[in-house]
Coordinates of C-alpha atoms in Angstrom, one line a residue:
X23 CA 0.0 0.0 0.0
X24 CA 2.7 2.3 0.7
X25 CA 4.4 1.8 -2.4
X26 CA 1.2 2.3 -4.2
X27 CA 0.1 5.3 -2.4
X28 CA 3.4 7.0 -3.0
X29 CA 3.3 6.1 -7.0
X30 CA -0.1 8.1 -7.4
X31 CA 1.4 11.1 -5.3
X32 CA 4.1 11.4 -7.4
X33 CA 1.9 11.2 -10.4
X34 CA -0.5 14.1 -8.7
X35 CA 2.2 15.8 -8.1
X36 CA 4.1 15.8 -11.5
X37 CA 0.7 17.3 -12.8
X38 CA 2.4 20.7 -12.6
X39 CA 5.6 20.2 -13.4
X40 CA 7.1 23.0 -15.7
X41 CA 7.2 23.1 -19.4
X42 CA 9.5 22.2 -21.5
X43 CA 9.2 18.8 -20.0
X44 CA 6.4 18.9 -18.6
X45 CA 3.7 16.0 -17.2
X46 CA 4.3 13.6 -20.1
X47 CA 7.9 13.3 -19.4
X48 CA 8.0 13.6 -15.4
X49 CA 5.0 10.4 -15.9
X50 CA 8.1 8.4 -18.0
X51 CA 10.1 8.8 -15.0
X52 CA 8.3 8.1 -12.5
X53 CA 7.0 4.9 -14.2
X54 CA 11.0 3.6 -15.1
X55 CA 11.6 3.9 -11.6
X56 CA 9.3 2.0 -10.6
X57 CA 9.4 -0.4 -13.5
X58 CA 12.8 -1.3 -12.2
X59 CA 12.5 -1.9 -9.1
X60 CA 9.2 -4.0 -9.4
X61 CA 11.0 -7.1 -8.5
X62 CA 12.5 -5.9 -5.3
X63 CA 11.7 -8.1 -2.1
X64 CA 14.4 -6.9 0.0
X65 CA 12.4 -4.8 3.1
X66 CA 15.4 -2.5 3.7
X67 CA 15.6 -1.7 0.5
X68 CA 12.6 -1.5 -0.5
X69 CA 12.0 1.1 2.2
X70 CA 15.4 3.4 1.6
X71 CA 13.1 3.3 -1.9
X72 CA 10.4 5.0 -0.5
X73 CA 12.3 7.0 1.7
X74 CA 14.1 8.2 -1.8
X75 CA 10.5 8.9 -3.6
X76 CA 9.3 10.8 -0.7
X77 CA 11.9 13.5 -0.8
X78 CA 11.1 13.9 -4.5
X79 CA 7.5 14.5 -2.7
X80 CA 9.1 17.2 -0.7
X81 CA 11.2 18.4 -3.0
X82 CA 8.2 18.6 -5.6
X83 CA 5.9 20.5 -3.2
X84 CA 9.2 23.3 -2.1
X85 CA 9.0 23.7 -6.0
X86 CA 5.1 24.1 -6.0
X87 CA 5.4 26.6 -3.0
X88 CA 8.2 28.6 -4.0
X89 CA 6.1 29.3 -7.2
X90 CA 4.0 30.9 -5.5
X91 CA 5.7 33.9 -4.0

């Protein structure tokens, strides 16, 4: 569920990722990461995965924010 959860974050959050690139591209990323580490069973690493795709969740909404002001 975790891993799941934080997959369709990323995805909500890479709705407003800036042009050129834009949501198309940031959706091929997030998807190749994930592609490739589909057959992971290791626990710890599994978890220093999510640990890794949250900050990209934090970093992603310091972007959003920032953009504001």
């Amino acid at each position: 569920p975790q891993v799941i959860n934080l997959y369709k974050r990323l995805l909500y959050l890479g709705h407003d990722w800036p042009a050129p690139q834009g949501y198309p591209w940031f959706r091929s990323k997030v998807n190749k990461a994930f592609s490739a580490n589909k057959s992971e069973t290791d626990n710890e690493k599994i978890e220093n995965l999510i640990k890794r795709g949250r900050n990209v969740t934090r970093k992603n909404f310091l972007f959003r924010t920032l953009e504001l002001f």
